[in-house]
Amino acid sequence: MITQLNSMLRRPLSILGGMAMLLGASSALAQSANFEGITLSAYPPAGASVDGSIVGSFSLSSIANSDSQGNLCAGFADTNPDHILTLESDFPTLTVTVDSGEDTTLLIQGPTDNAIRCGQDISRSNMDARISGQNWPAGTYRVWVGAHNQGQRFNYTLTVEE
């Protein structure tokens, strides 16, 4: 019975203006994503990758200028999140990395709207973005992958791992 209820709660509830509304693990409504999502549980050790492409027209600073660590939220992405990351349990550490060979940025929002994590270049020799942090509570996260310059378009792979 509980399995059936959980399955029903994770289905799209309605479509409003072309945007599917989903009920996530944290029971909060989340907008639909442009590309495939990732769901992780703590056991066995978690890790997953998905592909996407950057649109690069919406300023990520309009979501947040900086995160709680003082990292700037720079770059341009689509108005919808690129991916929905669902954590089925708390994670003491998690790393989210972009692999594109281009100059990328990341913004992750969740599981509450005011919980923002932003990341940019891994190093001068690797311009892809990475967010590595501690204390990731279970819930639904919205992930934007951005480009530093407005209007850029290129493909990437997003990897999430413990």
Short mmCIF file of N, CA and C in Angstrom, two decimals:
data_model
loop_
_atom_site.label_atom_id
_atom_site.label_comp_id
_atom_site.label_asym_id
_atom_site.label_seq_id
_atom_site.Cartn_x
_atom_site.Cartn_y
_atom_site.Cartn_z
N MET A 1 0.81 -1.20 0.00
CA MET A 1 0.00 0.00 0.00
C MET A 1 0.86 1.27 0.00
N ILE A 2 1.89 1.30 0.87
CA ILE A 2 2.77 2.47 0.94
C ILE A 2 3.53 2.63 -0.37
N THR A 3 3.99 1.53 -0.96
CA THR A 3 4.70 1.59 -2.24
C THR A 3 3.81 2.18 -3.32
N GLN A 4 2.53 1.75 -3.35
CA GLN A 4 1.59 2.29 -4.34
C GLN A 4 1.36 3.78 -4.11
N LEU A 5 1.24 4.20 -2.86
CA LEU A 5 1.03 5.61 -2.55
C LEU A 5 2.24 6.44 -2.97
N ASN A 6 3.46 5.96 -2.65
CA ASN A 6 4.67 6.67 -3.06
C ASN A 6 4.76 6.79 -4.58
N SER A 7 4.39 5.72 -5.28
CA SER A 7 4.41 5.75 -6.74
C SER A 7 3.43 6.77 -7.28
N MET A 8 2.24 6.84 -6.68
CA MET A 8 1.22 7.79 -7.12
C MET A 8 1.67 9.23 -6.86
N LEU A 9 2.33 9.48 -5.72
CA LEU A 9 2.74 10.83 -5.37
C LEU A 9 3.85 11.36 -6.27
N ARG A 10 4.62 10.49 -6.89
CA ARG A 10 5.72 10.94 -7.72
C ARG A 10 5.31 11.14 -9.18
N ARG A 11 4.08 10.84 -9.53
CA ARG A 11 3.59 11.05 -10.89
C ARG A 11 3.25 12.52 -11.09
N PRO A 12 3.27 12.99 -12.35
CA PRO A 12 2.84 14.38 -12.59
C PRO A 12 1.42 14.58 -12.09
N LEU A 13 1.20 15.70 -11.40
CA LEU A 13 -0.12 15.99 -10.87
C LEU A 13 -0.98 16.75 -11.86
N SER A 14 -0.40 17.72 -12.54
CA SER A 14 -1.17 18.49 -13.52
C SER A 14 -0.20 19.20 -14.45
N ILE A 15 -0.73 19.66 -15.56
CA ILE A 15 0.09 20.42 -16.47
C ILE A 15 -0.52 21.81 -16.57
N LEU A 16 0.27 22.81 -16.15
CA LEU A 16 -0.20 24.19 -16.14
C LEU A 16 0.69 25.01 -17.05
N GLY A 17 0.14 25.51 -18.15
CA GLY A 17 0.92 26.32 -19.07
C GLY A 17 2.11 25.58 -19.63
N GLY A 18 1.99 24.27 -19.87
CA GLY A 18 3.08 23.49 -20.44
C GLY A 18 4.11 23.07 -19.41
N MET A 19 3.90 23.36 -18.13
CA MET A 19 4.88 23.03 -17.11
C MET A 19 4.31 21.94 -16.20
N ALA A 20 4.90 20.75 -16.23
CA ALA A 20 4.42 19.67 -15.38
C ALA A 20 4.78 19.97 -13.93
N MET A 21 3.84 19.80 -13.03
CA MET A 21 4.10 20.00 -11.62
C MET A 21 4.24 18.63 -10.98
N LEU A 22 5.32 18.41 -10.25
CA LEU A 22 5.61 17.12 -9.66
C LEU A 22 5.62 17.24 -8.15
N LEU A 23 5.21 16.18 -7.48
CA LEU A 23 5.33 16.11 -6.04
C LEU A 23 6.56 15.28 -5.73
N GLY A 24 7.57 15.88 -5.13
CA GLY A 24 8.85 15.21 -4.89
C GLY A 24 8.90 14.58 -3.52
N ALA A 25 10.06 14.04 -3.20
CA ALA A 25 10.26 13.33 -1.95
C ALA A 25 10.04 14.23 -0.75
N SER A 26 10.26 15.55 -0.90
CA SER A 26 10.08 16.45 0.22
C SER A 26 8.67 17.00 0.29
N SER A 27 7.76 16.48 -0.53
CA SER A 27 6.37 16.91 -0.60
C SER A 27 6.23 18.37 -1.04
N ALA A 28 7.23 18.90 -1.71
CA ALA A 28 7.15 20.26 -2.24
C ALA A 28 6.98 20.18 -3.75
N LEU A 29 6.18 21.09 -4.31
CA LEU A 29 6.00 21.09 -5.75
C LEU A 29 7.26 21.60 -6.41
N ALA A 30 7.66 20.96 -7.50
CA ALA A 30 8.85 21.35 -8.25
C ALA A 30 8.50 21.48 -9.71
N GLN A 31 9.07 22.48 -10.37
CA GLN A 31 8.79 22.64 -11.79
C GLN A 31 9.52 21.57 -12.58
N SER A 32 9.06 21.33 -13.81
CA SER A 32 9.67 20.30 -14.63
C SER A 32 11.06 20.75 -15.07
N ALA A 33 11.88 19.78 -15.43
CA ALA A 33 13.24 20.05 -15.85
C ALA A 33 13.37 19.84 -17.35
N ASN A 34 14.41 20.43 -17.92
CA ASN A 34 14.66 20.32 -19.35
C ASN A 34 15.17 18.94 -19.76
N PHE A 35 15.90 18.27 -18.85
CA PHE A 35 16.53 17.00 -19.17
C PHE A 35 16.28 15.99 -18.06
N GLU A 36 16.82 14.81 -18.23
CA GLU A 36 16.65 13.70 -17.29
C GLU A 36 17.07 14.09 -15.87
N GLY A 37 16.36 13.55 -14.89
CA GLY A 37 16.67 13.79 -13.49
C GLY A 37 17.54 12.68 -12.91
N ILE A 38 17.97 12.89 -11.67
CA ILE A 38 18.79 11.91 -10.95
C ILE A 38 18.13 11.67 -9.60
N THR A 39 18.00 10.40 -9.22
CA THR A 39 17.54 10.03 -7.89
C THR A 39 18.62 9.19 -7.23
N LEU A 40 19.03 9.60 -6.01
CA LEU A 40 20.09 8.90 -5.30
C LEU A 40 19.61 8.47 -3.92
N SER A 41 20.04 7.26 -3.51
CA SER A 41 19.86 6.83 -2.14
C SER A 41 21.25 6.53 -1.60
N ALA A 42 21.42 6.54 -0.29
CA ALA A 42 22.75 6.43 0.31
C ALA A 42 23.37 5.04 0.18
N TYR A 43 22.57 4.01 0.00
CA TYR A 43 23.12 2.66 -0.05
C TYR A 43 22.64 1.96 -1.29
N PRO A 44 23.50 1.35 -2.12
CA PRO A 44 24.96 1.39 -2.01
C PRO A 44 25.47 2.80 -2.30
N PRO A 45 26.79 3.04 -2.11
CA PRO A 45 27.31 4.39 -2.37
C PRO A 45 26.81 4.93 -3.71
N ALA A 46 26.40 6.18 -3.69
CA ALA A 46 25.67 6.75 -4.81
C ALA A 46 26.56 7.43 -5.83
N GLY A 47 26.08 7.42 -7.06
CA GLY A 47 26.70 8.15 -8.15
C GLY A 47 25.87 7.95 -9.41
N ALA A 48 25.73 9.00 -10.20
CA ALA A 48 24.98 8.92 -11.44
C ALA A 48 25.38 10.07 -12.35
N SER A 49 25.17 9.87 -13.66
CA SER A 49 25.46 10.91 -14.66
C SER A 49 24.29 11.03 -15.62
N VAL A 50 24.05 12.25 -16.08
CA VAL A 50 23.03 12.53 -17.09
C VAL A 50 23.60 13.55 -18.08
N ASP A 51 23.04 13.58 -19.27
CA ASP A 51 23.49 14.51 -20.30
C ASP A 51 22.48 15.63 -20.48
N GLY A 52 22.97 16.76 -21.00
CA GLY A 52 22.11 17.89 -21.29
C GLY A 52 22.82 18.85 -22.23
N SER A 53 22.18 19.97 -22.50
CA SER A 53 22.82 21.01 -23.31
C SER A 53 22.44 22.37 -22.76
N ILE A 54 23.40 23.27 -22.77
CA ILE A 54 23.22 24.61 -22.22
C ILE A 54 22.52 25.49 -23.24
N VAL A 55 21.53 26.25 -22.74
CA VAL A 55 20.82 27.22 -23.57
C VAL A 55 21.47 28.59 -23.41
N GLY A 56 21.74 29.02 -22.18
CA GLY A 56 22.52 30.21 -21.92
C GLY A 56 21.87 31.55 -22.17
N SER A 57 20.57 31.74 -21.79
CA SER A 57 19.92 33.02 -22.03
C SER A 57 19.41 33.72 -20.76
N PHE A 58 19.16 32.99 -19.67
CA PHE A 58 18.59 33.52 -18.43
C PHE A 58 19.70 33.69 -17.39
N SER A 59 19.82 34.89 -16.82
CA SER A 59 20.87 35.16 -15.84
C SER A 59 20.59 34.42 -14.53
N LEU A 60 21.53 33.58 -14.11
CA LEU A 60 21.36 32.83 -12.86
C LEU A 60 21.39 33.74 -11.64
N SER A 61 21.97 34.93 -11.77
CA SER A 61 21.97 35.87 -10.65
C SER A 61 20.57 36.37 -10.32
N SER A 62 19.58 36.18 -11.23
CA SER A 62 18.21 36.54 -10.89
C SER A 62 17.57 35.54 -9.94
N ILE A 63 18.16 34.36 -9.81
CA ILE A 63 17.71 33.41 -8.78
C ILE A 63 18.38 33.76 -7.46
N ALA A 64 19.70 33.98 -7.50
CA ALA A 64 20.47 34.39 -6.32
C ALA A 64 21.78 35.01 -6.78
N ASN A 65 22.21 36.07 -6.10
CA ASN A 65 23.50 36.69 -6.41
C ASN A 65 24.67 35.86 -5.88
N SER A 66 24.45 35.22 -4.71
CA SER A 66 25.48 34.37 -4.12
C SER A 66 24.81 33.34 -3.23
N ASP A 67 25.58 32.31 -2.88
CA ASP A 67 25.04 31.28 -1.99
C ASP A 67 25.46 31.56 -0.55
N SER A 68 25.12 30.67 0.37
CA SER A 68 25.40 30.88 1.80
C SER A 68 26.90 30.85 2.10
N GLN A 69 27.71 30.31 1.20
CA GLN A 69 29.16 30.27 1.38
C GLN A 69 29.84 31.51 0.78
N GLY A 70 29.05 32.39 0.15
CA GLY A 70 29.60 33.58 -0.48
C GLY A 70 30.04 33.38 -1.91
N ASN A 71 29.80 32.18 -2.48
CA ASN A 71 30.14 31.92 -3.87
C ASN A 71 29.17 32.67 -4.78
N LEU A 72 29.71 33.33 -5.81
CA LEU A 72 28.86 34.04 -6.76
C LEU A 72 28.03 33.06 -7.58
N CYS A 73 26.80 33.45 -7.88
CA CYS A 73 25.93 32.67 -8.76
C CYS A 73 25.97 33.35 -10.12
N ALA A 74 26.91 32.96 -10.94
CA ALA A 74 27.15 33.61 -12.23
C ALA A 74 26.67 32.71 -13.36
N GLY A 75 26.58 33.30 -14.54
CA GLY A 75 26.31 32.53 -15.74
C GLY A 75 24.89 32.68 -16.24
N PHE A 76 24.65 32.02 -17.37
CA PHE A 76 23.36 32.07 -18.05
C PHE A 76 22.90 30.66 -18.37
N ALA A 77 21.62 30.39 -18.11
CA ALA A 77 21.03 29.08 -18.34
C ALA A 77 19.59 29.29 -18.82
N ASP A 78 18.81 28.22 -18.87
CA ASP A 78 17.39 28.31 -19.20
C ASP A 78 16.62 28.73 -17.96
N THR A 79 15.42 29.25 -18.12
CA THR A 79 14.60 29.63 -16.97
C THR A 79 14.17 28.41 -16.17
N ASN A 80 13.88 27.29 -16.82
CA ASN A 80 13.58 26.04 -16.12
C ASN A 80 14.87 25.39 -15.67
N PRO A 81 14.85 24.67 -14.56
CA PRO A 81 16.06 23.93 -14.20
C PRO A 81 16.38 22.89 -15.27
N ASP A 82 17.66 22.58 -15.40
CA ASP A 82 18.07 21.57 -16.37
C ASP A 82 17.79 20.16 -15.86
N HIS A 83 17.93 19.95 -14.56
CA HIS A 83 17.74 18.62 -13.97
C HIS A 83 17.09 18.76 -12.60
N ILE A 84 16.36 17.71 -12.20
CA ILE A 84 15.84 17.59 -10.84
C ILE A 84 16.64 16.48 -10.17
N LEU A 85 17.28 16.83 -9.05
CA LEU A 85 18.05 15.87 -8.26
C LEU A 85 17.23 15.53 -7.03
N THR A 86 16.92 14.25 -6.86
CA THR A 86 16.15 13.81 -5.70
C THR A 86 17.06 12.95 -4.81
N LEU A 87 17.26 13.40 -3.59
CA LEU A 87 18.03 12.64 -2.61
C LEU A 87 17.04 11.95 -1.68
N GLU A 88 17.06 10.62 -1.70
CA GLU A 88 16.11 9.85 -0.89
C GLU A 88 16.53 9.73 0.56
N SER A 89 17.76 10.14 0.86
CA SER A 89 18.25 10.15 2.23
C SER A 89 19.26 11.28 2.36
N ASP A 90 19.65 11.59 3.60
CA ASP A 90 20.66 12.62 3.82
C ASP A 90 22.02 12.13 3.33
N PHE A 91 22.83 13.04 2.79
CA PHE A 91 24.18 12.72 2.35
C PHE A 91 25.16 13.61 3.10
N PRO A 92 26.14 13.02 3.80
CA PRO A 92 27.11 13.84 4.52
C PRO A 92 27.98 14.66 3.56
N THR A 93 28.31 14.10 2.40
CA THR A 93 29.07 14.83 1.38
C THR A 93 28.51 14.48 0.00
N LEU A 94 28.62 15.42 -0.91
CA LEU A 94 28.16 15.20 -2.28
C LEU A 94 28.95 16.14 -3.19
N THR A 95 29.27 15.66 -4.39
CA THR A 95 29.96 16.48 -5.39
C THR A 95 29.17 16.42 -6.69
N VAL A 96 28.90 17.60 -7.25
CA VAL A 96 28.19 17.72 -8.53
C VAL A 96 29.18 18.37 -9.49
N THR A 97 29.45 17.69 -10.62
CA THR A 97 30.46 18.15 -11.56
C THR A 97 29.90 18.20 -12.98
N VAL A 98 30.28 19.24 -13.73
CA VAL A 98 29.93 19.36 -15.14
C VAL A 98 31.16 18.97 -15.96
N ASP A 99 30.93 18.21 -17.03
CA ASP A 99 31.99 17.87 -17.97
C ASP A 99 31.53 18.29 -19.37
N SER A 100 32.13 19.37 -19.87
CA SER A 100 31.74 19.87 -21.19
C SER A 100 32.93 20.31 -22.03
N GLY A 101 34.04 20.59 -21.38
CA GLY A 101 35.18 21.15 -22.09
C GLY A 101 35.01 22.64 -22.34
N GLU A 102 33.96 23.24 -21.78
CA GLU A 102 33.66 24.67 -21.96
C GLU A 102 33.66 25.35 -20.59
N ASP A 103 33.47 26.64 -20.56
CA ASP A 103 33.44 27.42 -19.34
C ASP A 103 32.02 27.42 -18.77
N THR A 104 31.77 26.63 -17.71
CA THR A 104 30.43 26.42 -17.19
C THR A 104 30.27 26.93 -15.76
N THR A 105 29.01 27.07 -15.35
CA THR A 105 28.64 27.43 -13.98
C THR A 105 27.54 26.48 -13.52
N LEU A 106 27.31 26.44 -12.22
CA LEU A 106 26.25 25.60 -11.63
C LEU A 106 25.48 26.40 -10.59
N LEU A 107 24.18 26.17 -10.51
CA LEU A 107 23.37 26.67 -9.42
C LEU A 107 22.43 25.54 -9.02
N ILE A 108 22.44 25.21 -7.73
CA ILE A 108 21.57 24.16 -7.19
C ILE A 108 20.72 24.78 -6.10
N GLN A 109 19.40 24.62 -6.22
CA GLN A 109 18.45 25.18 -5.28
C GLN A 109 17.64 24.05 -4.66
N GLY A 110 17.64 24.00 -3.33
CA GLY A 110 16.81 23.01 -2.65
C GLY A 110 17.50 22.45 -1.43
N PRO A 111 16.80 21.69 -0.63
CA PRO A 111 15.42 21.29 -0.82
C PRO A 111 14.41 22.39 -0.49
N THR A 112 14.86 23.50 0.09
CA THR A 112 13.98 24.66 0.26
C THR A 112 14.42 25.73 -0.74
N ASP A 113 13.54 26.66 -1.07
CA ASP A 113 13.85 27.67 -2.07
C ASP A 113 15.03 28.55 -1.70
N ASN A 114 15.25 28.80 -0.40
CA ASN A 114 16.34 29.68 0.00
C ASN A 114 17.67 28.94 0.19
N ALA A 115 17.71 27.62 -0.02
CA ALA A 115 18.95 26.85 0.08
C ALA A 115 19.61 26.82 -1.30
N ILE A 116 20.63 27.66 -1.49
CA ILE A 116 21.29 27.80 -2.78
C ILE A 116 22.76 27.40 -2.64
N ARG A 117 23.25 26.65 -3.62
CA ARG A 117 24.68 26.33 -3.74
C ARG A 117 25.10 26.69 -5.16
N CYS A 118 26.20 27.44 -5.29
CA CYS A 118 26.68 27.87 -6.61
C CYS A 118 28.12 27.44 -6.79
N GLY A 119 28.49 27.17 -8.02
CA GLY A 119 29.86 26.76 -8.32
C GLY A 119 30.29 27.20 -9.69
N GLN A 120 31.59 27.39 -9.81
CA GLN A 120 32.16 27.78 -11.09
C GLN A 120 33.33 26.88 -11.41
N ASP A 121 34.34 27.42 -12.06
CA ASP A 121 35.47 26.67 -12.60
C ASP A 121 36.17 25.83 -11.54
N ILE A 122 36.51 24.59 -11.93
CA ILE A 122 37.26 23.70 -11.06
C ILE A 122 38.68 24.24 -10.90
N SER A 123 39.30 24.68 -11.99
CA SER A 123 40.65 25.25 -11.97
C SER A 123 40.85 26.05 -13.26
N ARG A 124 41.97 26.74 -13.36
CA ARG A 124 42.25 27.50 -14.59
C ARG A 124 42.40 26.58 -15.79
N SER A 125 42.87 25.36 -15.56
CA SER A 125 43.03 24.42 -16.68
C SER A 125 41.75 23.64 -16.98
N ASN A 126 40.80 23.61 -16.03
CA ASN A 126 39.51 22.94 -16.24
C ASN A 126 38.41 23.96 -15.95
N MET A 127 37.81 24.49 -17.00
CA MET A 127 36.82 25.56 -16.86
C MET A 127 35.42 25.06 -16.49
N ASP A 128 35.25 23.74 -16.42
CA ASP A 128 33.94 23.20 -16.02
C ASP A 128 33.67 23.49 -14.55
N ALA A 129 32.39 23.54 -14.19
CA ALA A 129 31.97 23.88 -12.83
C ALA A 129 31.85 22.66 -11.94
N ARG A 130 31.99 22.90 -10.63
CA ARG A 130 31.83 21.84 -9.63
C ARG A 130 31.33 22.46 -8.34
N ILE A 131 30.43 21.73 -7.68
CA ILE A 131 30.00 22.06 -6.33
C ILE A 131 30.28 20.83 -5.48
N SER A 132 31.06 21.02 -4.45
CA SER A 132 31.37 19.95 -3.52
C SER A 132 31.06 20.48 -2.13
N GLY A 133 30.22 19.75 -1.39
CA GLY A 133 29.84 20.27 -0.10
C GLY A 133 29.39 19.19 0.86
N GLN A 134 29.10 19.62 2.07
CA GLN A 134 28.67 18.72 3.13
C GLN A 134 27.22 19.01 3.51
N ASN A 135 26.63 18.05 4.20
CA ASN A 135 25.29 18.19 4.77
C ASN A 135 24.22 18.47 3.71
N TRP A 136 23.98 17.49 2.86
CA TRP A 136 22.93 17.57 1.83
C TRP A 136 21.72 16.81 2.37
N PRO A 137 20.69 17.51 2.86
CA PRO A 137 19.52 16.81 3.39
C PRO A 137 18.69 16.17 2.28
N ALA A 138 17.98 15.12 2.64
CA ALA A 138 17.07 14.46 1.70
C ALA A 138 16.07 15.49 1.17
N GLY A 139 15.68 15.32 -0.09
CA GLY A 139 14.71 16.22 -0.68
C GLY A 139 14.93 16.41 -2.16
N THR A 140 14.23 17.39 -2.71
CA THR A 140 14.27 17.68 -4.15
C THR A 140 15.08 18.93 -4.40
N TYR A 141 16.02 18.83 -5.33
CA TYR A 141 16.90 19.94 -5.69
C TYR A 141 16.71 20.26 -7.17
N ARG A 142 16.73 21.55 -7.51
CA ARG A 142 16.68 21.98 -8.91
C ARG A 142 18.09 22.39 -9.31
N VAL A 143 18.54 21.90 -10.47
CA VAL A 143 19.93 22.11 -10.91
C VAL A 143 19.93 22.85 -12.24
N TRP A 144 20.62 23.99 -12.28
CA TRP A 144 20.84 24.74 -13.51
C TRP A 144 22.31 24.63 -13.89
N VAL A 145 22.59 24.27 -15.14
CA VAL A 145 23.94 24.27 -15.68
C VAL A 145 24.01 25.46 -16.62
N GLY A 146 24.96 26.35 -16.38
CA GLY A 146 25.02 27.58 -17.16
C GLY A 146 26.34 27.77 -17.88
N ALA A 147 26.33 28.75 -18.77
CA ALA A 147 27.53 29.19 -19.49
C ALA A 147 27.89 30.58 -18.97
N HIS A 148 29.16 30.92 -18.99
CA HIS A 148 29.57 32.25 -18.53
C HIS A 148 29.08 33.36 -19.45
N ASN A 149 28.93 33.08 -20.73
CA ASN A 149 28.51 34.10 -21.69
C ASN A 149 27.10 33.82 -22.18
N GLN A 150 26.28 34.85 -22.22
CA GLN A 150 24.90 34.72 -22.67
C GLN A 150 24.85 34.26 -24.13
N GLY A 151 23.92 33.34 -24.41
CA GLY A 151 23.71 32.85 -25.76
C GLY A 151 24.56 31.67 -26.16
N GLN A 152 25.49 31.24 -25.29
CA GLN A 152 26.30 30.08 -25.63
C GLN A 152 25.46 28.81 -25.59
N ARG A 153 25.80 27.88 -26.46
CA ARG A 153 25.10 26.58 -26.52
C ARG A 153 26.13 25.48 -26.70
N PHE A 154 26.11 24.49 -25.79
CA PHE A 154 26.97 23.32 -25.94
C PHE A 154 26.45 22.20 -25.06
N ASN A 155 26.91 20.98 -25.32
CA ASN A 155 26.49 19.79 -24.59
C ASN A 155 27.38 19.56 -23.38
N TYR A 156 26.84 18.83 -22.40
CA TYR A 156 27.60 18.52 -21.18
C TYR A 156 27.11 17.21 -20.60
N THR A 157 27.89 16.68 -19.65
CA THR A 157 27.49 15.57 -18.80
C THR A 157 27.56 16.06 -17.37
N LEU A 158 26.50 15.85 -16.61
CA LEU A 158 26.44 16.23 -15.19
C LEU A 158 26.59 14.95 -14.38
N THR A 159 27.54 14.97 -13.44
CA THR A 159 27.79 13.80 -12.59
C THR A 159 27.59 14.20 -11.13
N VAL A 160 26.86 13.35 -10.40
CA VAL A 160 26.63 13.54 -8.98
C VAL A 160 27.17 12.30 -8.28
N GLU A 161 28.04 12.51 -7.27
CA GLU A 161 28.59 11.37 -6.54
C GLU A 161 28.94 11.72 -5.11
N GLU A 162 28.95 10.67 -4.26
CA GLU A 162 29.34 10.85 -2.86
C GLU A 162 30.82 11.11 -2.76
#
